[in-house]
PDB file of C-alpha atoms in Angstrom:
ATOM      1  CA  UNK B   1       0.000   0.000   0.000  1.00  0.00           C
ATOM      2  CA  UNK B   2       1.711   3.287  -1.231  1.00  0.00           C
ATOM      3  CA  UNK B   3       1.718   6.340   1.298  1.00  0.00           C
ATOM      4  CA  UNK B   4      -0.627   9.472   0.401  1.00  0.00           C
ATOM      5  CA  UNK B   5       1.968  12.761  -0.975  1.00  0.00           C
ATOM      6  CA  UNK B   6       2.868  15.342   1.267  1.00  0.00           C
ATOM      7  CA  UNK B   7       2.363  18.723   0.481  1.00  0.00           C
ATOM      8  CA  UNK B   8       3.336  22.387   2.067  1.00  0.00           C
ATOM      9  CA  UNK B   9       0.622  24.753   1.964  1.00  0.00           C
ATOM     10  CA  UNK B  10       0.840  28.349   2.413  1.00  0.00           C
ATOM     11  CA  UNK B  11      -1.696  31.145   2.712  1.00  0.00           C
ATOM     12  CA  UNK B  12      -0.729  33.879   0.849  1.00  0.00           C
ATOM     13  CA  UNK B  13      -1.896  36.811   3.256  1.00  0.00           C
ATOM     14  CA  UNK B  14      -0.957  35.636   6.385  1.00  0.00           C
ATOM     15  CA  UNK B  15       1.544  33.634   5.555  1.00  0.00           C
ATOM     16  CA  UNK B  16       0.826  30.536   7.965  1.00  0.00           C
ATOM     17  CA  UNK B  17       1.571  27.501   6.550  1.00  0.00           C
ATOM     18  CA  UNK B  18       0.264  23.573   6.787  1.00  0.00           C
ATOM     19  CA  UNK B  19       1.448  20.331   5.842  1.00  0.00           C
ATOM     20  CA  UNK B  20      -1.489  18.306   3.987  1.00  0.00           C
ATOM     21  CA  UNK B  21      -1.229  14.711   3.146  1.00  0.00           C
ATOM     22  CA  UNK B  22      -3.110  14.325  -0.199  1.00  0.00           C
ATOM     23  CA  UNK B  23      -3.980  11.255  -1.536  1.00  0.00           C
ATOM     24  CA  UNK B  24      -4.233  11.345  -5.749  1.00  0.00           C
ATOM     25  CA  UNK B  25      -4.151  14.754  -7.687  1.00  0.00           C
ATOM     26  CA  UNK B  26      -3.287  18.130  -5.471  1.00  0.00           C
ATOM     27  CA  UNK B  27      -5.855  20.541  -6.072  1.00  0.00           C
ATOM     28  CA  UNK B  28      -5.660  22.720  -8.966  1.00  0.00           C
ATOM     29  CA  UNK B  29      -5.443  26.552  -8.277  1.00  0.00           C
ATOM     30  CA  UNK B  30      -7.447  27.244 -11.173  1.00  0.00           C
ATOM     31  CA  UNK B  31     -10.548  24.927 -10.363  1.00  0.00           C
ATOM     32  CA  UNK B  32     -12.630  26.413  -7.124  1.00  0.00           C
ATOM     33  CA  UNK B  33     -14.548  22.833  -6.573  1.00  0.00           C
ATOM     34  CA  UNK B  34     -11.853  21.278  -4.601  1.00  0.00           C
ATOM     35  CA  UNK B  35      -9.409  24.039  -2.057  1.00  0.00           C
ATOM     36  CA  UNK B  36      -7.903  23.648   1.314  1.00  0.00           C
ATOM     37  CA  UNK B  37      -8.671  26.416   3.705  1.00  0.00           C
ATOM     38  CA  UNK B  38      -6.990  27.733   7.122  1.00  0.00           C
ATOM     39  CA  UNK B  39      -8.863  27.072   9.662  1.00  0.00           C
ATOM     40  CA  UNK B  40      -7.990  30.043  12.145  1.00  0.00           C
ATOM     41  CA  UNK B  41      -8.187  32.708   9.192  1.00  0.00           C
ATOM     42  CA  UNK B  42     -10.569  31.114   6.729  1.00  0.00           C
ATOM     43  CA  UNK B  43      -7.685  32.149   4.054  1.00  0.00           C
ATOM     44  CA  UNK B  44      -7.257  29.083   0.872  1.00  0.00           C
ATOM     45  CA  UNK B  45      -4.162  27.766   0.864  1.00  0.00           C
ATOM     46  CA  UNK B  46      -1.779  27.425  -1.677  1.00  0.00           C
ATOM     47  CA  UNK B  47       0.484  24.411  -2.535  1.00  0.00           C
ATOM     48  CA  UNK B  48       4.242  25.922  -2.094  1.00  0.00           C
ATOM     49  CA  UNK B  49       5.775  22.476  -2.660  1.00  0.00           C
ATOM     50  CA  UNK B  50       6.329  18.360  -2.458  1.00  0.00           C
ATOM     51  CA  UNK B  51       7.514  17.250   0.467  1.00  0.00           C
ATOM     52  CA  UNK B  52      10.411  14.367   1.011  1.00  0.00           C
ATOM     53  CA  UNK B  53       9.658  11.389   1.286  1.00  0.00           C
ATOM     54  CA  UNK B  54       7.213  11.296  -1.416  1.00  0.00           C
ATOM     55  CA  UNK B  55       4.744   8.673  -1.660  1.00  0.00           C
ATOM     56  CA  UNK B  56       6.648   6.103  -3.774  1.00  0.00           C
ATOM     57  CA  UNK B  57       9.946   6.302  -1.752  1.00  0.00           C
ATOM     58  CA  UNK B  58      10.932   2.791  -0.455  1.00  0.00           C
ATOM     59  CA  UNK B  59      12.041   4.959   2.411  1.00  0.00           C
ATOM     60  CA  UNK B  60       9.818   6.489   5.643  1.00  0.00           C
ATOM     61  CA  UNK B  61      13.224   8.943   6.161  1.00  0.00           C
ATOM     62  CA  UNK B  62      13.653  12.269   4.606  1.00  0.00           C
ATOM     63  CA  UNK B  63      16.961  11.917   3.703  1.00  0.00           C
ATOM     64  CA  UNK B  64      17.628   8.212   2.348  1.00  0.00           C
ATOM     65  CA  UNK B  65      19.675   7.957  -0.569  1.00  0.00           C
ATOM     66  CA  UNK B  66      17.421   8.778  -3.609  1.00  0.00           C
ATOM     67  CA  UNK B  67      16.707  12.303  -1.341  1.00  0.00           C
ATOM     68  CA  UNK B  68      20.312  12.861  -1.304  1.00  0.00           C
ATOM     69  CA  UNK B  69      23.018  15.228  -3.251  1.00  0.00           C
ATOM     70  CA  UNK B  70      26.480  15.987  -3.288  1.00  0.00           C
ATOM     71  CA  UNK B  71      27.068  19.702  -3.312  1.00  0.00           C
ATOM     72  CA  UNK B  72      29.815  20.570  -5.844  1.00  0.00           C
ATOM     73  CA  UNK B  73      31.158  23.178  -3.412  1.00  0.00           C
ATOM     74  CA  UNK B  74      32.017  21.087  -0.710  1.00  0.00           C
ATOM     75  CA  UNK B  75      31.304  17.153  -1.402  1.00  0.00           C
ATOM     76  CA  UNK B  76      28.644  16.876   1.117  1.00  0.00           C
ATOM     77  CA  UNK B  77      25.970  15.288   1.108  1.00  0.00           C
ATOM     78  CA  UNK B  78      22.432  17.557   0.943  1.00  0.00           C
ATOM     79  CA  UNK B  79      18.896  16.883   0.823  1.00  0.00           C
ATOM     80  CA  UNK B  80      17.642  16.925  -2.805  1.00  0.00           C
ATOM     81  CA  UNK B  81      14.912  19.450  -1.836  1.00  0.00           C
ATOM     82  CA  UNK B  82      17.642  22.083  -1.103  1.00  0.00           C
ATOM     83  CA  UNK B  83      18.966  24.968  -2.941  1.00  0.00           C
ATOM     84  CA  UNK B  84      21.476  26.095  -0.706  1.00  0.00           C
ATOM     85  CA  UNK B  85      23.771  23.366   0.936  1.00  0.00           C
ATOM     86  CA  UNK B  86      23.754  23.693   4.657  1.00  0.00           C
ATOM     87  CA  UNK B  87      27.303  23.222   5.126  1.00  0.00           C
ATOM     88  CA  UNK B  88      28.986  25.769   2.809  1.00  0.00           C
ATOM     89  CA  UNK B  89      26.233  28.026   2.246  1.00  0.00           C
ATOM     90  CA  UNK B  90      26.405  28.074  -1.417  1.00  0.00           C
ATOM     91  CA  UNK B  91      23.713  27.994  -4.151  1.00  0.00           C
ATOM     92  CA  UNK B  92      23.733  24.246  -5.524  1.00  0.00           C
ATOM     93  CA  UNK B  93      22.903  23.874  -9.641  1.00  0.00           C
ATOM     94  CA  UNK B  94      19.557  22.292 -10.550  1.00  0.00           C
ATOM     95  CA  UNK B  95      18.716  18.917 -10.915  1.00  0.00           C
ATOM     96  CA  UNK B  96      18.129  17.796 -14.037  1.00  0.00           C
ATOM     97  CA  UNK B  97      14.252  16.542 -14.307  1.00  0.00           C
ATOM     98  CA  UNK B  98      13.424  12.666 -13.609  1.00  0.00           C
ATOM     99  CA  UNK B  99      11.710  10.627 -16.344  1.00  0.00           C
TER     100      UNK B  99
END
């Protein structure tokens, strides 16, 4: 049995944020049938990004292998997710997509 996706979700206004565990399609911006909403503010909530694990990682930890990097700064290792590495600070290319 495969693990629902993990998503951050942000209201624009106020800025407070959730983390939503969505099973099938995220819900599109564009279509107002299906939104998640703050509760405190009443504010809809806007997908920021994919969270690590995702659902069809072997893995229950955030940073197994296939979530891992090595920055070309510093040879560390850094999550996949990140744009700066944590150790030296510096930007880290892009990924190239996955098929």
């Amino acid at each position: 049995m495969t693990r629902p996706d993990r998503y951050r979700l942000r209201a624009p206004a106020s800025g407070r944020e959730s983390v939503v565990a969505i099973d099938g399609a995220p819900p599109d911006p564009r279509n107002d049938e299906v939104a998640y909403y703050d509760k405190v503010t009443g504010e809809r909530l806007e997908i920021v990004g994919r969270l690590v694990p995702t659902a069809n990682s072997p893995s229950n930890l955030p940073r197994s292998p296939e979530n891992l990097r090595i920055c070309p700064h510093c040879d560390e290792l850094a999550g996949r997710d990140l744009s700066d590495c944590p150790y030296c600070g510096r930007r880290m290319p892009p990924l190239p997509s996955r098929p």
